[in-house]
């Protein structure tokens, strides 16, 4: 099961520190990342994304799922108005898998001008160690899950059968 965790911060510098902590937790095998990014919104409302391209163990399928979910959360906020059967079908699959309109709206509500969020997609999280390590940074945590079957279905829809 993949976990999608979004942690929002009022101060982008704290988000950068938390991002670094998640990278350390990956090196210490506390979390196995399929995707990691920091999303910041500057004072004029422009969104900026920094991703960790050095992730080890992320397959093409999990990368495709990460990219699709990330795009729907941050790059296509008006996803309900989309036209096109293929993209509409993908949105429907993702919505049924835990990343629904409510979760997307909660994520959008976290990201106001001057704020930032750390976005984590992980196939394994040692919850107690992760929580202890992240606690000093504070933040607002949003979390949802994708079952292995949902993740496989999404990957097949995005990349073809594996």
PDB file of C-alpha atoms in Angstrom:
ATOM      1  CA  UNK A   1       0.000   0.000   0.000  1.00  0.00           C
ATOM      2  CA  UNK A   2       1.314   3.440  -0.905  1.00  0.00           C
ATOM      3  CA  UNK A   3       0.860   6.331   1.487  1.00  0.00           C
ATOM      4  CA  UNK A   4       0.373   9.858   0.191  1.00  0.00           C
ATOM      5  CA  UNK A   5       1.325  12.392   2.856  1.00  0.00           C
ATOM      6  CA  UNK A   6       1.125  16.163   2.448  1.00  0.00           C
ATOM      7  CA  UNK A   7       2.503  18.312   5.277  1.00  0.00           C
ATOM      8  CA  UNK A   8       1.727  22.018   5.046  1.00  0.00           C
ATOM      9  CA  UNK A   9       3.872  24.745   6.629  1.00  0.00           C
ATOM     10  CA  UNK A  10       3.269  28.455   7.128  1.00  0.00           C
ATOM     11  CA  UNK A  11       7.026  29.091   6.812  1.00  0.00           C
ATOM     12  CA  UNK A  12       8.736  27.772   3.642  1.00  0.00           C
ATOM     13  CA  UNK A  13      12.066  27.541   5.511  1.00  0.00           C
ATOM     14  CA  UNK A  14      10.539  25.048   7.939  1.00  0.00           C
ATOM     15  CA  UNK A  15       9.190  23.074   4.960  1.00  0.00           C
ATOM     16  CA  UNK A  16      12.731  22.928   3.529  1.00  0.00           C
ATOM     17  CA  UNK A  17      14.023  21.591   6.861  1.00  0.00           C
ATOM     18  CA  UNK A  18      11.247  18.977   6.939  1.00  0.00           C
ATOM     19  CA  UNK A  19      12.082  18.013   3.332  1.00  0.00           C
ATOM     20  CA  UNK A  20      15.675  17.407   4.427  1.00  0.00           C
ATOM     21  CA  UNK A  21      14.473  15.288   7.337  1.00  0.00           C
ATOM     22  CA  UNK A  22      12.414  13.101   4.987  1.00  0.00           C
ATOM     23  CA  UNK A  23      15.509  12.597   2.816  1.00  0.00           C
ATOM     24  CA  UNK A  24      17.442  11.496   5.931  1.00  0.00           C
ATOM     25  CA  UNK A  25      14.617   9.122   6.875  1.00  0.00           C
ATOM     26  CA  UNK A  26      14.888   7.572   3.390  1.00  0.00           C
ATOM     27  CA  UNK A  27      18.636   7.015   3.919  1.00  0.00           C
ATOM     28  CA  UNK A  28      17.887   5.463   7.337  1.00  0.00           C
ATOM     29  CA  UNK A  29      15.205   3.144   5.854  1.00  0.00           C
ATOM     30  CA  UNK A  30      12.443   4.661   7.990  1.00  0.00           C
ATOM     31  CA  UNK A  31      10.554   5.517   4.811  1.00  0.00           C
ATOM     32  CA  UNK A  32      10.768   4.045   1.310  1.00  0.00           C
ATOM     33  CA  UNK A  33       9.955   6.874  -1.073  1.00  0.00           C
ATOM     34  CA  UNK A  34       8.247   6.594  -4.440  1.00  0.00           C
ATOM     35  CA  UNK A  35       8.116  10.379  -4.700  1.00  0.00           C
ATOM     36  CA  UNK A  36       9.155  13.450  -2.723  1.00  0.00           C
ATOM     37  CA  UNK A  37       8.612  17.118  -3.495  1.00  0.00           C
ATOM     38  CA  UNK A  38       8.394  20.478  -1.848  1.00  0.00           C
ATOM     39  CA  UNK A  39       5.741  22.816  -3.206  1.00  0.00           C
ATOM     40  CA  UNK A  40       5.917  26.492  -2.314  1.00  0.00           C
ATOM     41  CA  UNK A  41       3.646  29.378  -3.177  1.00  0.00           C
ATOM     42  CA  UNK A  42       5.258  32.804  -3.350  1.00  0.00           C
ATOM     43  CA  UNK A  43       3.613  36.082  -2.357  1.00  0.00           C
ATOM     44  CA  UNK A  44       2.042  36.612  -5.796  1.00  0.00           C
ATOM     45  CA  UNK A  45       0.496  33.114  -5.801  1.00  0.00           C
ATOM     46  CA  UNK A  46       2.966  31.432  -8.185  1.00  0.00           C
ATOM     47  CA  UNK A  47       3.589  27.771  -7.389  1.00  0.00           C
ATOM     48  CA  UNK A  48       7.110  26.352  -7.389  1.00  0.00           C
ATOM     49  CA  UNK A  49       8.021  22.664  -7.210  1.00  0.00           C
ATOM     50  CA  UNK A  50      11.301  21.049  -6.210  1.00  0.00           C
ATOM     51  CA  UNK A  51      11.486  17.259  -6.485  1.00  0.00           C
ATOM     52  CA  UNK A  52      14.101  14.762  -5.388  1.00  0.00           C
ATOM     53  CA  UNK A  53      15.205  13.111  -8.621  1.00  0.00           C
ATOM     54  CA  UNK A  54      17.729  10.924  -6.790  1.00  0.00           C
ATOM     55  CA  UNK A  55      15.152   8.562  -5.326  1.00  0.00           C
ATOM     56  CA  UNK A  56      16.321   4.982  -5.416  1.00  0.00           C
ATOM     57  CA  UNK A  57      13.945   2.093  -5.932  1.00  0.00           C
ATOM     58  CA  UNK A  58      11.228   4.083  -7.634  1.00  0.00           C
ATOM     59  CA  UNK A  59      10.006   2.078 -10.593  1.00  0.00           C
ATOM     60  CA  UNK A  60       8.642   3.556 -13.799  1.00  0.00           C
ATOM     61  CA  UNK A  61       5.156   2.465 -12.734  1.00  0.00           C
ATOM     62  CA  UNK A  62       5.325   4.112  -9.314  1.00  0.00           C
ATOM     63  CA  UNK A  63       6.892   7.163 -10.944  1.00  0.00           C
ATOM     64  CA  UNK A  64       3.977   7.388 -13.357  1.00  0.00           C
ATOM     65  CA  UNK A  65       1.461   7.097 -10.517  1.00  0.00           C
ATOM     66  CA  UNK A  66       3.371   9.734  -8.523  1.00  0.00           C
ATOM     67  CA  UNK A  67       3.395  12.071 -11.509  1.00  0.00           C
ATOM     68  CA  UNK A  68      -0.316  11.637 -12.165  1.00  0.00           C
ATOM     69  CA  UNK A  69      -1.343  12.170  -8.557  1.00  0.00           C
ATOM     70  CA  UNK A  70       1.022  15.107  -8.174  1.00  0.00           C
ATOM     71  CA  UNK A  71      -0.329  16.699 -11.341  1.00  0.00           C
ATOM     72  CA  UNK A  72      -3.925  16.297 -10.242  1.00  0.00           C
ATOM     73  CA  UNK A  73      -3.219  17.725  -6.788  1.00  0.00           C
ATOM     74  CA  UNK A  74      -1.209  20.763  -7.835  1.00  0.00           C
ATOM     75  CA  UNK A  75      -1.219  21.360 -11.558  1.00  0.00           C
ATOM     76  CA  UNK A  76      -4.867  20.723 -12.473  1.00  0.00           C
ATOM     77  CA  UNK A  77      -6.930  22.178  -9.626  1.00  0.00           C
ATOM     78  CA  UNK A  78     -10.005  22.494 -11.865  1.00  0.00           C
ATOM     79  CA  UNK A  79      -9.924  18.791 -12.636  1.00  0.00           C
ATOM     80  CA  UNK A  80     -13.709  18.465 -12.361  1.00  0.00           C
ATOM     81  CA  UNK A  81     -14.058  20.471 -15.569  1.00  0.00           C
ATOM     82  CA  UNK A  82     -11.772  18.271 -17.664  1.00  0.00           C
ATOM     83  CA  UNK A  83     -12.828  17.015 -21.050  1.00  0.00           C
ATOM     84  CA  UNK A  84     -11.575  13.820 -22.623  1.00  0.00           C
ATOM     85  CA  UNK A  85     -12.404  10.229 -21.815  1.00  0.00           C
ATOM     86  CA  UNK A  86      -8.849   9.045 -21.062  1.00  0.00           C
ATOM     87  CA  UNK A  87      -8.028  11.827 -18.614  1.00  0.00           C
ATOM     88  CA  UNK A  88     -11.522  11.666 -17.132  1.00  0.00           C
ATOM     89  CA  UNK A  89     -11.110   7.921 -16.590  1.00  0.00           C
ATOM     90  CA  UNK A  90      -7.770   8.459 -14.882  1.00  0.00           C
ATOM     91  CA  UNK A  91      -9.251  11.129 -12.632  1.00  0.00           C
ATOM     92  CA  UNK A  92     -12.087   8.747 -11.759  1.00  0.00           C
ATOM     93  CA  UNK A  93      -9.658   5.942 -10.872  1.00  0.00           C
ATOM     94  CA  UNK A  94      -7.540   8.225  -8.715  1.00  0.00           C
ATOM     95  CA  UNK A  95     -10.646   9.604  -6.988  1.00  0.00           C
ATOM     96  CA  UNK A  96     -11.830   6.096  -6.132  1.00  0.00           C
ATOM     97  CA  UNK A  97      -8.413   5.225  -4.724  1.00  0.00           C
ATOM     98  CA  UNK A  98      -8.330   7.824  -1.953  1.00  0.00           C
ATOM     99  CA  UNK A  99      -7.237  10.999  -3.758  1.00  0.00           C
ATOM    100  CA  UNK A 100     -10.734  12.384  -4.097  1.00  0.00           C
ATOM    101  CA  UNK A 101     -12.053  15.922  -4.531  1.00  0.00           C
ATOM    102  CA  UNK A 102     -12.175  16.421  -0.748  1.00  0.00           C
ATOM    103  CA  UNK A 103      -8.515  15.458  -0.306  1.00  0.00           C
ATOM    104  CA  UNK A 104      -7.509  17.653  -3.276  1.00  0.00           C
ATOM    105  CA  UNK A 105      -9.399  20.584  -1.770  1.00  0.00           C
ATOM    106  CA  UNK A 106      -7.714  20.088   1.604  1.00  0.00           C
ATOM    107  CA  UNK A 107      -4.324  20.151  -0.122  1.00  0.00           C
ATOM    108  CA  UNK A 108      -5.248  23.295  -2.054  1.00  0.00           C
ATOM    109  CA  UNK A 109      -6.401  24.941   1.193  1.00  0.00           C
ATOM    110  CA  UNK A 110      -2.956  24.314   2.736  1.00  0.00           C
ATOM    111  CA  UNK A 111      -1.188  26.187  -0.030  1.00  0.00           C
ATOM    112  CA  UNK A 112      -1.785  29.892   0.354  1.00  0.00           C
ATOM    113  CA  UNK A 113       0.661  32.612  -0.759  1.00  0.00           C
ATOM    114  CA  UNK A 114       3.784  32.511   1.401  1.00  0.00           C
ATOM    115  CA  UNK A 115       3.342  28.850   2.444  1.00  0.00           C
ATOM    116  CA  UNK A 116       4.866  25.527   1.421  1.00  0.00           C
ATOM    117  CA  UNK A 117       4.152  21.808   1.664  1.00  0.00           C
ATOM    118  CA  UNK A 118       6.222  18.649   1.635  1.00  0.00           C
ATOM    119  CA  UNK A 119       4.576  15.963  -0.505  1.00  0.00           C
ATOM    120  CA  UNK A 120       5.548  12.354   0.138  1.00  0.00           C
ATOM    121  CA  UNK A 121       4.514   9.174  -1.640  1.00  0.00           C
ATOM    122  CA  UNK A 122       5.907   6.164   0.187  1.00  0.00           C
ATOM    123  CA  UNK A 123       5.526   2.427  -0.178  1.00  0.00           C
ATOM    124  CA  UNK A 124       6.690   1.915   3.406  1.00  0.00           C
ATOM    125  CA  UNK A 125       6.626   4.169   6.453  1.00  0.00           C
ATOM    126  CA  UNK A 126       7.713   3.179   9.947  1.00  0.00           C
ATOM    127  CA  UNK A 127       5.051   5.394  11.506  1.00  0.00           C
ATOM    128  CA  UNK A 128       6.444   5.767  15.027  1.00  0.00           C
ATOM    129  CA  UNK A 129       9.973   6.720  13.886  1.00  0.00           C
ATOM    130  CA  UNK A 130       8.625   8.937  11.098  1.00  0.00           C
ATOM    131  CA  UNK A 131       6.335  10.799  13.512  1.00  0.00           C
ATOM    132  CA  UNK A 132       9.087  11.355  16.091  1.00  0.00           C
ATOM    133  CA  UNK A 133      11.506  12.651  13.434  1.00  0.00           C
ATOM    134  CA  UNK A 134       8.946  15.002  11.856  1.00  0.00           C
ATOM    135  CA  UNK A 135       7.373  16.321  15.089  1.00  0.00           C
ATOM    136  CA  UNK A 136       9.916  19.158  15.622  1.00  0.00           C
ATOM    137  CA  UNK A 137       8.868  20.713  12.291  1.00  0.00           C
ATOM    138  CA  UNK A 138       5.160  20.871  13.183  1.00  0.00           C
ATOM    139  CA  UNK A 139       2.889  21.461  10.206  1.00  0.00           C
ATOM    140  CA  UNK A 140      -0.554  20.340   9.120  1.00  0.00           C
ATOM    141  CA  UNK A 141      -0.613  16.700   8.033  1.00  0.00           C
ATOM    142  CA  UNK A 142      -2.946  15.260   5.388  1.00  0.00           C
ATOM    143  CA  UNK A 143      -2.713  11.569   4.595  1.00  0.00           C
ATOM    144  CA  UNK A 144      -4.420   9.085   2.319  1.00  0.00           C
ATOM    145  CA  UNK A 145      -3.594   5.623   1.020  1.00  0.00           C
ATOM    146  CA  UNK A 146      -3.566   3.789  -2.276  1.00  0.00           C
ATOM    147  CA  UNK A 147      -4.049   0.033  -2.076  1.00  0.00           C
ATOM    148  CA  UNK A 148      -1.558  -2.106  -3.983  1.00  0.00           C
ATOM    149  CA  UNK A 149      -4.359  -2.985  -6.416  1.00  0.00           C
ATOM    150  CA  UNK A 150      -5.296   0.685  -6.958  1.00  0.00           C
ATOM    151  CA  UNK A 151      -1.652   1.598  -7.519  1.00  0.00           C
ATOM    152  CA  UNK A 152      -1.222  -1.284 -10.006  1.00  0.00           C
ATOM    153  CA  UNK A 153      -4.412  -0.302 -11.881  1.00  0.00           C
ATOM    154  CA  UNK A 154      -3.304   3.324 -12.088  1.00  0.00           C
ATOM    155  CA  UNK A 155       0.186   2.342 -13.251  1.00  0.00           C
ATOM    156  CA  UNK A 156      -1.270   0.115 -15.981  1.00  0.00           C
ATOM    157  CA  UNK A 157      -3.571   2.885 -17.145  1.00  0.00           C
ATOM    158  CA  UNK A 158      -0.621   5.291 -17.287  1.00  0.00           C
ATOM    159  CA  UNK A 159       2.154   3.090 -18.626  1.00  0.00           C
ATOM    160  CA  UNK A 160       0.463   0.002 -20.078  1.00  0.00           C
ATOM    161  CA  UNK A 161       0.552  -3.506 -18.543  1.00  0.00           C
ATOM    162  CA  UNK A 162       3.727  -4.234 -16.567  1.00  0.00           C
TER     163      UNK A 162
END
